[in-house]
XYZ file of N, CA, C and O in Angstrom:
840
model
N 19.139 -32.879 45.804
C 20.613 -32.471 44.881
C 20.528 -32.667 43.467
O 20.231 -33.875 43.231
N 21.175 -31.687 42.338
C 21.349 -32.321 41.258
C 22.665 -33.465 40.968
O 23.231 -33.065 41.242
N 21.902 -34.651 40.243
C 23.178 -35.485 40.264
C 23.675 -35.116 38.791
O 23.061 -34.823 37.671
N 24.899 -35.103 38.803
C 25.950 -34.783 37.623
C 26.459 -35.918 37.250
O 27.244 -36.654 37.839
N 25.970 -36.543 36.084
C 26.733 -37.690 35.436
C 27.623 -37.424 34.290
O 27.357 -36.783 33.529
N 29.251 -38.110 34.287
C 29.519 -38.173 33.051
C 29.729 -39.278 31.980
O 29.878 -40.481 32.793
N 29.409 -39.066 31.116
C 28.718 -40.260 30.518
C 29.188 -39.708 28.573
O 28.750 -39.861 28.015
N 30.450 -39.708 28.466
C 30.833 -39.295 27.176
C 30.925 -40.142 25.826
O 31.046 -41.594 26.378
N 30.284 -39.819 25.182
C 30.269 -40.331 23.855
C 31.104 -40.736 23.237
O 32.383 -40.318 22.991
N 31.521 -41.670 22.122
C 32.718 -41.644 21.296
C 32.967 -41.203 20.103
O 32.043 -40.549 20.035
N 34.193 -40.842 19.857
C 34.613 -40.129 18.399
C 33.809 -40.645 17.500
O 33.270 -41.421 16.898
N 33.205 -39.586 16.710
C 32.594 -39.597 15.351
C 32.082 -38.440 15.240
O 32.610 -37.349 15.628
N 30.746 -38.172 14.336
C 30.700 -37.119 13.555
C 29.945 -36.200 14.321
O 29.914 -34.776 14.285
N 29.557 -36.737 15.911
C 28.865 -35.911 16.742
C 30.088 -35.447 17.980
O 29.861 -34.457 18.730
N 31.035 -35.747 17.673
C 32.061 -35.519 18.590
C 33.654 -35.835 18.103
O 34.051 -36.674 17.970
N 33.852 -34.374 17.709
C 34.785 -34.707 16.834
C 36.494 -34.313 17.137
O 37.252 -34.533 16.680
N 36.223 -34.388 18.667
C 37.319 -34.198 19.316
C 38.146 -33.299 18.989
O 39.850 -33.236 19.086
N 38.016 -32.282 18.624
C 38.779 -30.793 18.518
C 38.768 -30.244 19.826
O 37.560 -30.004 20.271
N 39.837 -29.714 19.955
C 40.162 -29.011 21.473
C 39.773 -27.696 21.448
O 39.732 -27.071 20.288
N 38.817 -27.194 22.622
C 38.529 -26.018 22.440
C 38.609 -25.248 23.917
O 38.369 -25.979 24.797
N 39.149 -23.800 23.890
C 38.729 -23.113 25.092
C 38.111 -22.143 25.133
O 37.762 -21.490 24.594
N 37.049 -22.865 25.927
C 35.390 -22.375 26.376
C 35.826 -20.850 26.093
O 36.596 -20.080 27.356
N 34.606 -19.541 26.053
C 34.498 -18.945 26.007
C 33.404 -18.004 26.711
O 32.660 -17.058 27.194
N 31.964 -18.948 26.274
C 30.749 -18.745 26.381
C 30.349 -19.814 27.086
O 30.869 -21.029 26.736
N 28.975 -19.996 27.610
C 28.084 -20.859 27.490
C 26.897 -20.802 26.773
O 25.772 -19.804 26.874
N 26.468 -21.766 26.232
C 25.123 -21.633 25.026
C 23.582 -22.119 25.743
O 24.099 -23.465 25.874
N 22.872 -21.663 25.670
C 21.802 -22.436 26.629
C 20.928 -22.456 25.220
O 20.467 -21.989 24.376
N 20.118 -24.181 25.319
C 19.475 -24.730 24.316
C 18.213 -25.141 25.376
O 18.377 -25.475 26.182
N 17.268 -25.444 24.609
C 16.428 -26.331 25.106
C 15.945 -27.220 23.862
O 15.803 -27.146 22.595
N 15.606 -28.680 24.475
C 15.207 -29.710 23.401
C 14.408 -29.808 22.342
O 14.546 -30.708 21.481
N 13.526 -28.902 22.577
C 12.304 -29.234 21.532
C 11.567 -30.641 21.541
O 10.608 -30.783 20.767
N 11.947 -30.986 22.305
C 11.340 -32.366 22.574
C 10.638 -32.568 24.328
O 11.061 -32.467 25.147
N 9.177 -32.844 24.193
C 8.142 -32.554 25.502
C 8.102 -34.175 26.074
O 7.527 -33.718 27.328
N 8.892 -35.320 25.435
C 8.792 -36.329 26.324
C 10.229 -36.782 26.333
O 10.219 -37.556 27.243
N 11.621 -36.449 26.121
C 12.813 -37.054 26.352
C 13.767 -36.203 27.748
O 13.359 -34.777 28.067
N 13.824 -37.051 28.564
C 14.724 -36.816 29.506
C 16.135 -36.803 29.160
O 16.582 -36.878 28.243
N 17.066 -36.378 30.114
C 18.591 -36.241 29.779
C 19.345 -37.215 29.380
O 19.816 -37.206 28.250
N 18.913 -38.297 29.834
C 19.257 -39.513 29.261
C 18.647 -40.493 28.118
O 19.613 -40.506 27.589
N 17.626 -39.653 27.963
C 16.813 -40.316 26.348
C 17.700 -39.490 25.353
O 18.273 -39.657 24.144
N 17.880 -38.040 26.096
C 18.597 -37.318 24.756
C 20.042 -37.770 24.655
O 20.877 -37.817 23.585
N 20.936 -38.214 25.667
C 22.021 -38.989 25.342
C 22.664 -40.057 24.539
O 23.139 -40.318 23.909
N 21.119 -40.974 24.770
C 20.878 -41.964 23.949
C 20.911 -41.736 22.564
O 21.453 -42.589 21.785
N 20.281 -40.714 22.099
C 20.031 -40.718 21.052
C 20.940 -39.961 20.430
O 21.210 -40.326 19.301
N 22.066 -39.238 20.662
C 23.342 -39.224 20.301
C 24.131 -40.493 19.903
O 24.755 -39.986 18.962
N 23.926 -41.253 20.282
C 24.569 -42.823 19.702
C 23.573 -43.541 19.104
O 23.744 -44.750 18.979
N 22.479 -43.464 19.245
C 21.710 -44.112 18.306
C 21.999 -44.200 16.610
O 21.868 -42.867 15.961
N 22.105 -45.423 16.237
C 22.115 -45.642 14.955
C 21.406 -44.945 13.821
O 21.865 -44.465 12.778
N 20.052 -44.570 14.482
C 19.269 -43.998 13.644
C 19.447 -42.594 13.364
O 18.690 -41.473 12.541
N 20.064 -41.546 14.374
C 20.380 -40.642 14.532
C 21.634 -40.123 13.380
O 22.512 -40.529 13.855
N 21.291 -40.024 12.295
C 22.303 -39.310 11.194
C 22.574 -37.648 11.404
O 23.459 -37.289 9.963
N 22.294 -37.032 12.039
C 22.198 -35.553 12.132
C 23.494 -35.239 12.923
O 24.428 -36.529 13.884
N 24.558 -34.716 12.288
C 26.059 -34.190 13.479
C 25.696 -33.525 14.551
O 26.616 -33.341 15.397
N 24.312 -32.646 15.191
C 24.487 -31.824 16.109
C 24.335 -33.162 17.439
O 24.200 -33.867 17.374
N 25.036 -32.148 18.261
C 25.657 -32.369 19.644
C 25.560 -31.601 20.543
O 25.277 -30.565 20.194
N 25.811 -31.616 21.786
C 25.794 -31.065 22.887
C 26.497 -31.695 23.981
O 27.427 -32.544 23.668
N 27.080 -30.600 25.163
C 27.984 -31.096 26.007
C 27.258 -31.615 27.006
O 27.623 -32.054 27.831
N 26.428 -30.459 27.580
C 25.735 -31.301 29.088
C 24.026 -31.082 28.650
O 23.410 -29.884 28.054
N 23.367 -31.915 29.370
C 21.653 -32.044 29.087
C 21.349 -32.167 30.584
O 21.511 -32.853 31.285
N 20.135 -31.440 30.936
C 19.850 -31.016 31.899
C 18.358 -31.571 32.376
O 17.180 -30.599 31.683
N 17.636 -32.275 33.095
C 16.498 -32.157 33.696
C 16.331 -32.167 34.802
O 16.844 -31.716 35.519
N 14.720 -32.652 35.255
C 14.263 -32.414 36.393
C 15.112 -33.345 37.460
O 15.039 -32.802 38.721
N 16.169 -34.657 36.878
C 16.404 -35.196 37.946
C 18.361 -35.155 38.084
O 18.516 -35.432 38.869
N 18.758 -34.881 36.585
C 19.975 -35.422 36.739
C 20.534 -34.142 35.211
O 19.987 -33.481 34.890
N 21.841 -34.203 35.296
C 22.590 -33.419 34.206
C 23.259 -34.315 33.823
O 24.238 -35.216 34.556
N 23.605 -34.372 32.662
C 24.637 -35.523 31.734
C 25.724 -34.780 30.741
O 25.021 -34.142 30.368
N 26.796 -35.545 31.281
C 27.721 -34.648 30.215
C 28.160 -35.570 29.411
O 28.875 -36.598 29.723
N 27.792 -35.144 27.952
C 28.157 -35.834 26.632
C 29.476 -36.162 25.981
O 29.978 -36.972 25.422
N 29.680 -34.915 26.310
C 31.071 -34.591 25.644
C 32.108 -33.820 26.106
O 31.580 -32.574 26.970
N 33.290 -33.594 26.733
C 33.989 -32.944 27.590
C 34.077 -31.496 26.892
O 33.948 -31.178 25.805
N 33.756 -30.772 28.088
C 33.827 -29.353 28.326
C 35.020 -28.987 27.402
O 35.156 -27.896 27.322
N 36.316 -29.006 27.225
C 37.039 -28.561 26.644
C 37.301 -29.218 25.145
O 38.353 -28.781 24.272
N 35.983 -29.450 24.837
C 36.159 -29.759 23.295
C 34.811 -29.838 22.423
O 34.236 -29.078 23.303
N 35.227 -29.714 21.180
C 34.110 -28.778 20.199
C 32.683 -29.980 20.355
O 32.979 -30.895 20.259
N 31.621 -29.252 19.909
C 30.089 -29.914 20.248
C 29.598 -28.921 19.084
O 30.043 -27.753 19.155
N 28.605 -30.006 17.914
C 28.112 -28.925 17.085
C 26.588 -28.731 17.502
O 25.841 -29.133 17.196
N 26.790 -27.489 17.758
C 25.420 -27.084 18.724
C 24.903 -25.674 18.142
O 23.497 -25.348 18.425
N 25.720 -24.953 17.912
C 24.947 -23.610 17.800
C 24.754 -23.366 16.255
O 24.194 -21.742 16.111
N 24.716 -23.996 15.136
C 24.346 -23.716 14.088
C 25.007 -22.447 13.163
O 24.541 -21.822 12.092
N 26.548 -22.158 13.602
C 27.411 -21.382 12.849
C 28.434 -21.913 12.217
O 29.803 -21.167 12.313
N 28.624 -23.105 11.878
C 29.394 -23.741 11.306
C 30.821 -23.913 12.407
O 30.791 -24.505 13.147
N 32.043 -23.274 12.148
C 33.314 -23.096 13.002
C 33.132 -21.454 13.127
O 34.462 -21.344 13.206
N 32.008 -21.292 13.570
C 32.271 -19.579 14.198
C 32.535 -20.038 15.629
O 32.417 -21.145 16.308
N 32.045 -18.842 16.448
C 32.288 -18.650 17.983
C 31.257 -19.638 18.627
O 31.938 -20.469 19.211
N 30.031 -19.875 18.109
C 29.092 -20.455 18.447
C 29.778 -21.879 19.322
O 29.226 -22.699 20.081
N 30.164 -22.476 17.746
C 30.456 -24.108 17.852
C 31.980 -24.300 18.602
O 32.151 -25.485 19.091
N 32.668 -23.412 18.061
C 34.117 -23.463 18.492
C 34.631 -22.836 19.425
O 35.649 -23.169 20.217
N 34.007 -21.726 20.385
C 34.117 -21.517 21.546
C 33.337 -21.391 22.679
O 33.189 -21.095 23.868
N 32.082 -22.127 22.886
C 31.127 -22.056 23.726
C 30.730 -23.838 24.215
O 30.636 -24.563 23.376
N 30.127 -23.576 25.537
C 29.670 -24.733 25.933
C 28.179 -25.108 25.931
O 27.621 -23.896 26.309
N 27.792 -26.047 24.947
C 26.311 -26.417 25.170
C 25.716 -27.140 26.193
O 25.863 -27.881 26.518
N 24.831 -26.277 26.899
C 23.756 -26.894 27.686
C 22.394 -26.662 27.115
O 22.092 -25.576 27.086
N 21.608 -28.184 26.918
C 20.569 -28.188 26.787
C 19.594 -28.883 27.847
O 19.855 -29.437 28.666
N 18.441 -27.571 28.123
C 17.152 -27.604 29.084
C 16.371 -28.958 28.350
O 16.076 -28.600 27.596
N 15.851 -29.819 29.314
C 14.924 -30.930 28.612
C 13.458 -30.111 28.955
O 13.326 -28.946 29.615
N 12.636 -30.472 27.811
C 11.331 -30.041 27.906
C 10.099 -30.396 28.788
O 8.930 -30.376 28.653
N 10.822 -31.723 29.116
C 9.828 -32.857 29.412
C 9.809 -32.598 31.164
O 10.554 -32.160 31.998
N 8.790 -33.483 31.680
C 8.841 -33.211 33.372
C 8.494 -32.113 33.797
O 7.669 -31.470 33.319
N 8.827 -31.901 35.265
C 8.365 -30.680 35.819
C 9.128 -29.578 35.323
O 10.567 -29.478 35.461
N 9.137 -28.684 34.622
C 9.529 -27.694 34.052
C 9.972 -26.419 34.690
O 11.360 -26.299 34.429
N 9.423 -26.276 35.891
C 9.691 -25.469 36.989
C 11.208 -26.409 37.614
O 12.310 -25.158 37.786
N 10.536 -27.474 38.195
C 12.242 -28.312 38.893
C 13.660 -28.216 37.863
O 14.589 -27.680 37.566
N 13.131 -28.293 36.409
C 13.931 -28.321 35.328
C 14.702 -27.281 35.375
O 16.327 -27.178 35.327
N 14.154 -26.004 34.782
C 14.727 -25.007 35.059
C 15.445 -24.118 36.108
O 16.846 -24.100 36.089
N 15.195 -24.537 37.467
C 15.714 -24.560 38.103
C 17.167 -25.418 38.524
O 18.116 -24.753 39.088
N 16.731 -26.467 38.270
C 18.321 -27.519 38.032
C 19.087 -26.681 37.197
O 20.231 -26.449 37.220
N 19.000 -25.970 35.944
C 19.734 -25.641 34.985
C 20.184 -24.185 35.536
O 21.065 -23.827 35.337
N 19.312 -23.585 36.262
C 20.287 -22.364 36.983
C 20.889 -22.768 37.543
O 22.488 -21.769 37.776
N 20.737 -23.553 38.588
C 22.018 -23.801 39.494
C 23.222 -24.340 38.974
O 24.434 -24.232 39.224
N 23.182 -25.459 38.085
C 24.224 -26.090 36.971
C 24.670 -24.556 36.388
O 26.348 -24.426 36.311
N 24.179 -23.702 35.623
C 24.952 -22.904 34.833
C 25.743 -22.094 35.439
O 26.582 -21.367 35.671
N 24.936 -21.579 37.016
C 25.624 -20.769 37.600
C 26.962 -21.416 38.577
O 27.725 -20.632 38.622
N 26.698 -22.606 38.774
C 28.174 -23.522 39.079
C 29.392 -23.719 37.993
O 30.051 -23.014 38.289
N 29.000 -23.326 36.740
C 29.897 -23.558 35.724
C 30.335 -22.252 35.825
O 31.747 -22.153 35.410
N 29.597 -21.108 35.640
C 30.090 -19.680 35.217
C 31.353 -19.458 36.982
O 32.155 -18.891 36.632
N 30.670 -19.959 38.055
C 31.827 -19.923 38.778
C 33.445 -21.029 38.772
O 34.259 -20.178 39.216
N 33.120 -21.811 38.586
C 34.148 -22.656 37.945
C 35.193 -22.249 36.741
O 36.600 -22.017 36.852
N 34.784 -21.216 35.817
C 35.155 -20.852 35.149
C 35.561 -19.154 35.190
O 36.395 -18.429 34.497
N 35.123 -18.865 36.544
C 35.265 -17.348 36.871
C 34.832 -16.155 36.159
O 35.269 -15.235 35.831
N 33.547 -16.764 35.450
C 33.151 -15.790 34.803
C 31.678 -15.525 35.163
O 30.994 -15.651 36.661
N 31.394 -14.010 34.647
C 29.729 -13.776 35.118
C 28.659 -13.970 33.852
O 29.151 -14.515 33.326
N 27.453 -13.397 34.063
C 26.446 -13.930 33.612
C 26.836 -13.348 31.937
O 26.019 -13.579 31.000
N 27.403 -12.410 31.393
C 27.704 -11.748 30.321
C 28.349 -13.100 29.563
O 28.206 -12.928 28.165
N 28.828 -13.697 29.865
C 29.055 -14.977 29.107
C 28.080 -16.386 28.588
O 28.304 -16.860 27.780
N 26.583 -15.611 28.784
C 25.771 -16.611 28.730
C 25.142 -16.227 27.437
O 25.234 -14.847 27.212
N 24.979 -17.085 26.289
C 24.317 -17.346 25.249
C 23.404 -17.674 24.893
O 23.033 -18.704 25.210
N 22.197 -17.457 23.711
C 21.212 -17.950 23.297
C 21.609 -19.202 21.954
O 22.654 -18.305 21.219
N 21.280 -19.949 21.739
C 21.269 -20.640 20.482
C 20.962 -19.880 19.664
O 21.946 -19.449 18.522
N 20.278 -18.432 20.054
C 19.439 -17.831 18.650
C 20.521 -16.364 18.466
O 20.547 -16.292 17.278
N 21.360 -16.060 19.665
C 22.379 -15.234 19.251
C 23.539 -15.940 18.016
O 24.046 -14.932 17.513
N 23.553 -16.966 17.931
C 24.714 -17.553 17.051
C 24.083 -17.791 15.839
O 24.742 -17.637 14.837
N 22.602 -18.301 15.549
C 22.145 -18.512 14.467
C 20.815 -18.445 14.299
O 20.135 -18.234 13.081
N 20.414 -17.704 15.057
C 18.877 -16.868 14.955
C 18.172 -18.021 15.354
O 16.477 -17.629 14.534
N 17.948 -18.750 15.463
C 17.087 -20.448 15.404
C 16.110 -20.058 16.839
O 16.793 -19.490 17.961
N 15.335 -19.888 16.776
C 14.201 -19.550 17.979
C 14.287 -21.067 18.963
O 13.531 -22.051 19.315
N 15.529 -20.585 19.920
C 16.047 -21.631 20.426
C 16.681 -21.163 21.436
O 17.873 -20.252 21.147
N 16.565 -21.055 23.000
C 15.825 -21.505 23.714
C 14.548 -21.653 23.390
O 14.175 -20.639 24.135
N 13.570 -22.567 23.025
C 12.368 -21.874 22.755
C 11.203 -21.935 23.922
O 10.522 -20.837 23.919
N 11.970 -22.469 24.976
C 11.367 -22.361 26.322
C 11.308 -20.440 26.784
O 10.434 -20.303 28.054
N 12.336 -20.416 26.517
C 12.107 -18.680 26.895
C 12.250 -17.655 26.057
O 12.247 -16.395 26.449
N 11.405 -17.894 24.821
C 11.430 -17.075 23.672
C 9.775 -16.239 23.919
O 10.094 -15.382 22.872
N 8.903 -16.768 24.398
C 7.742 -16.040 24.647
C 7.921 -14.501 25.114
O 8.911 -14.169 25.652
N 7.230 -13.806 24.511
C 6.989 -12.362 24.890
C 8.792 -11.460 24.713
O 8.752 -10.653 25.748
N 9.091 -11.726 23.500
C 10.141 -11.071 23.166
C 11.268 -11.573 23.892
O 12.416 -10.457 24.409
N 11.471 -12.798 24.507
C 12.530 -13.559 25.017
C 12.708 -13.124 26.817
O 13.550 -12.871 27.299
N 11.144 -12.408 27.239
C 11.438 -12.307 28.431
C 11.870 -13.446 29.428
O 12.533 -12.942 30.757
N 11.354 -14.950 29.353
C 11.972 -16.096 29.838
C 13.647 -15.565 30.161
O 13.896 -16.547 31.191
N 14.287 -15.540 29.005
C 15.329 -15.278 29.408
C 16.320 -14.296 29.877
O 17.226 -15.147 30.494
N 15.794 -13.333 29.818
C 15.897 -12.297 30.503
C 15.965 -12.784 32.005
O 16.538 -12.460 33.240
N 14.720 -13.290 32.415
C 14.536 -13.804 33.727
C 15.528 -15.369 34.356
O 15.789 -15.315 35.291
N 16.074 -15.840 33.598
C 16.600 -17.019 33.442
C 18.208 -16.264 33.593
O 18.717 -16.622 35.026
N 18.582 -15.460 33.003
C 20.138 -14.955 33.401
C 19.683 -13.867 34.721
O 21.024 -13.889 35.618
N 18.663 -13.516 34.932
C 18.437 -12.660 36.429
C 18.314 -13.976 37.651
O 19.404 -13.325 38.282
N 17.614 -14.657 37.432
C 17.843 -15.990 38.055
C 19.633 -16.482 38.252
O 19.729 -16.947 39.542
N 20.006 -16.585 37.538
C 21.052 -17.151 37.220
C 22.451 -16.378 38.201
O 23.158 -16.648 38.968
N 21.859 -15.098 37.871
C 22.763 -14.184 38.849
C 22.462 -14.160 39.934
O 23.388 -13.856 41.037
N 21.168 -14.030 40.568
C 21.026 -14.536 41.904
C 21.525 -15.396 42.539
O 21.879 -15.468 43.532
N 21.521 -16.467 41.450
C 22.660 -18.051 42.539
C 23.643 -17.399 42.876
O 24.507 -17.953 43.367
N 24.241 -16.657 41.578
C 25.878 -16.622 41.744
C 25.828 -15.247 43.432
O 27.073 -15.083 43.389
N 24.685 -14.703 43.495
C 24.816 -13.609 44.538
C 25.046 -12.525 43.926
O 25.897 -11.523 44.543
N 24.371 -12.252 42.817
C 24.764 -11.138 42.450
C 26.163 -9.937 42.322
O 26.472 -9.508 42.109
N 26.887 -11.201 41.574
C 28.438 -11.253 41.757
C 28.966 -10.854 40.213
O 28.733 -11.705 39.778
N 29.772 -10.204 40.300
C 30.521 -9.531 38.743
C 31.962 -9.888 38.978
O 32.732 -9.506 39.730
N 32.562 -10.152 37.883
C 34.018 -10.030 37.793
C 34.423 -9.009 37.204
O 33.773 -7.819 36.521
N 35.262 -8.167 37.908
C 36.074 -7.143 37.683
C 37.768 -7.414 37.725
O 38.102 -8.522 38.476
N 38.513 -6.555 37.131
C 40.075 -6.703 37.266
C 40.569 -5.362 37.606
O 40.345 -4.507 37.116
N 41.325 -5.535 38.885
C 41.813 -4.276 39.374
C 43.559 -4.246 39.201
O 44.190 -5.217 40.204
N 44.023 -3.861 38.346
C 45.570 -3.620 38.175
C 46.025 -5.355 38.202
O 47.010 -5.720 38.718
N 45.541 -6.025 37.140
C 45.541 -7.335 37.157
C 45.423 -8.372 37.614
O 45.081 -9.260 37.790
N 44.853 -7.809 38.828
C 43.793 -8.946 39.991
C 42.251 -8.984 39.661
O 41.548 -8.113 39.726
N 42.003 -10.416 39.374
C 40.409 -10.363 39.391
C 39.897 -10.740 40.392
O 40.638 -11.777 41.263
N 38.603 -10.726 40.530
C 37.962 -10.859 41.891
C 36.191 -10.668 41.624
O 36.044 -10.168 40.619
N 35.362 -11.339 42.082
C 33.883 -11.257 42.055
C 33.461 -10.464 43.115
O 34.159 -10.779 44.426
N 32.510 -9.815 42.907
C 32.168 -8.477 44.011
C 30.813 -8.520 43.593
O 30.118 -8.832 42.494
N 30.043 -7.852 44.324
C 28.738 -7.332 44.264
C 28.627 -6.517 43.522
O 29.113 -5.378 43.164
N 27.494 -6.761 42.423
C 27.065 -5.595 41.128
C 26.390 -6.524 40.372
O 25.305 -7.036 40.604
N 26.240 -5.778 39.106
C 25.372 -6.142 38.227
C 25.618 -5.629 36.750
O 26.999 -5.015 37.181
N 25.350 -6.512 35.989
C 25.683 -6.159 34.342
C 24.689 -5.144 33.543
O 23.755 -6.132 33.581
N 24.567 -4.273 33.177
C 23.444 -3.682 32.299
C 23.727 -3.202 30.963
O 24.836 -2.535 31.047
N 23.239 -4.136 30.000
C 23.388 -3.228 28.479
C 25.075 -3.416 28.308
O 25.738 -2.833 27.881
N 25.305 -4.335 29.163
C 27.203 -4.754 28.392
C 28.006 -4.090 29.340
O 29.080 -4.295 29.130
N 27.311 -3.030 30.353
C 28.203 -2.244 31.101
C 28.359 -2.791 32.615
O 26.990 -2.965 33.546
N 29.928 -3.287 33.199
C 29.430 -3.814 34.749
C 29.823 -2.675 35.499
O 30.458 -1.618 35.708
N 28.670 -2.788 36.363
C 28.117 -1.762 37.559
C 28.372 -2.149 38.685
O 28.050 -3.791 39.346
N 29.358 -1.782 39.664
C 29.837 -2.069 40.965
C 29.954 -0.530 41.820
O 29.982 0.359 41.689
N 29.510 -0.832 43.466
C 29.330 0.101 44.130
C 31.014 0.645 44.086
O 31.887 0.031 44.465
N 30.763 2.362 44.066
C 32.005 2.773 44.486
C 32.709 2.456 45.797
O 33.959 2.663 46.133
N 32.000 2.567 46.656
C 32.464 1.981 48.210
C 33.506 0.796 48.131
O 34.126 1.083 49.439
N 33.031 0.072 47.394
C 33.590 -1.356 47.602
C 34.869 -1.424 46.842
O 36.252 -1.633 47.758
N 35.153 -0.289 46.079
C 36.283 -0.335 45.364
C 37.139 0.566 45.966
O 38.624 0.148 46.733
N 36.937 1.395 47.009
C 37.562 2.549 47.934
C 37.760 1.743 49.218
O 39.044 1.563 49.651
N 37.305 0.496 49.379
C 37.552 -0.163 50.928
C 38.660 -1.246 50.202
O 39.350 -1.776 51.537
N 38.981 -1.229 49.248
C 40.192 -2.170 48.804
C 41.537 -1.426 48.491
O 42.310 -1.907 48.342
N 41.047 -0.065 49.050
C 42.394 0.620 49.070
C 42.891 1.576 47.541
O 43.745 1.998 47.387
N 41.561 1.591 47.222
C 41.798 2.262 46.067
C 41.075 3.807 45.617
O 40.002 3.798 46.619
N 41.822 4.651 45.076
C 41.237 5.967 45.024
C 40.331 6.081 43.828
O 40.992 5.905 42.821
N 38.878 6.522 43.422
C 38.158 7.005 42.435
C 38.088 8.195 42.385
O 37.198 8.593 43.155
N 38.274 8.535 40.774
C 37.928 10.158 40.665
C 37.326 9.838 39.370
O 37.326 9.094 38.711
N 36.301 11.429 38.927
C 36.086 11.422 37.799
C 36.682 12.112 37.266
O 36.716 13.443 37.423
N 36.900 11.997 35.955
C 38.090 12.572 35.044
C 37.002 13.207 33.791
O 36.226 12.808 33.425
N 36.362 14.605 34.122
C 35.536 15.363 33.682
C 35.715 15.720 32.023
O 35.028 15.505 31.408
N 37.151 15.952 31.881
C 37.608 15.803 30.381
C 37.399 14.841 29.939
O 37.018 14.438 28.718
N 37.943 13.639 30.390
C 37.468 12.105 29.231
C 36.618 11.941 29.342
O 36.057 10.749 29.077
N 35.264 12.215 30.869
C 34.446 11.413 30.885
C 34.255 10.189 31.345
O 33.655 9.512 30.404
N 35.161 9.657 32.020
C 35.214 8.195 32.688
C 35.774 8.158 34.265
O 36.142 9.545 34.753
N 35.577 7.064 34.789
C 36.637 7.030 35.978
C 37.638 6.460 36.196
O 37.526 5.804 35.524
N 38.174 7.213 37.267
C 39.786 6.536 37.119
C 39.839 5.933 38.465
O 39.261 6.635 39.334
N 40.449 5.108 38.508
C 40.728 4.495 39.478
C 42.269 3.749 39.751
O 43.360 3.244 39.035
N 42.765 4.278 40.955
C 44.591 4.204 41.325
C 44.525 3.962 42.592
O 43.991 4.564 43.518
N 45.545 2.674 42.447
C 45.519 2.818 44.190
C 46.512 3.596 45.245
O 47.186 4.498 44.502
N 46.057 3.654 46.147
C 46.361 4.493 47.168
C 47.828 4.462 47.090
O 48.169 3.462 47.957
């Protein structure tokens, strides 16, 4: 079982203590083939490290360490005060050790976070999405096929659940997200007591409670 540690750094240039209402999870990889999650945590507070860059959680083959509270800003996305920094939780994946185990741990961690916030995989972002940096580089080969596989594995860990809202009530049900469109079985919606009709004029589905 993945051990989760909370070891917050003190207020400073890496932890500005700006409150945040997170809307996304941004995935990074450390670009260091030798450092563990604890090494990365220690580097944040090393006096020789004069960079402002920081992160919320770092995960390796053994543990995950939370260095900044998840409701505070960390400087990780390279977009200044854009949504990457100001509205997303940074998860760093270590490049050291057993890569397969580390990525499996990251999948479980991210899936648990999505469940905590009642989110689907549409809330996942790459560092690349915010500032075009080649990160997480461990997923970048072959036009980011590794990234698509990572999201697929997170979805599988979630049980292929997607979040829908029907008349103000939110729930997770079986389904998937394709090209930003949430797709769910009509039969499930009907079992909830809703009538599903196709509006030919508007070219859309209407869902109404019976």
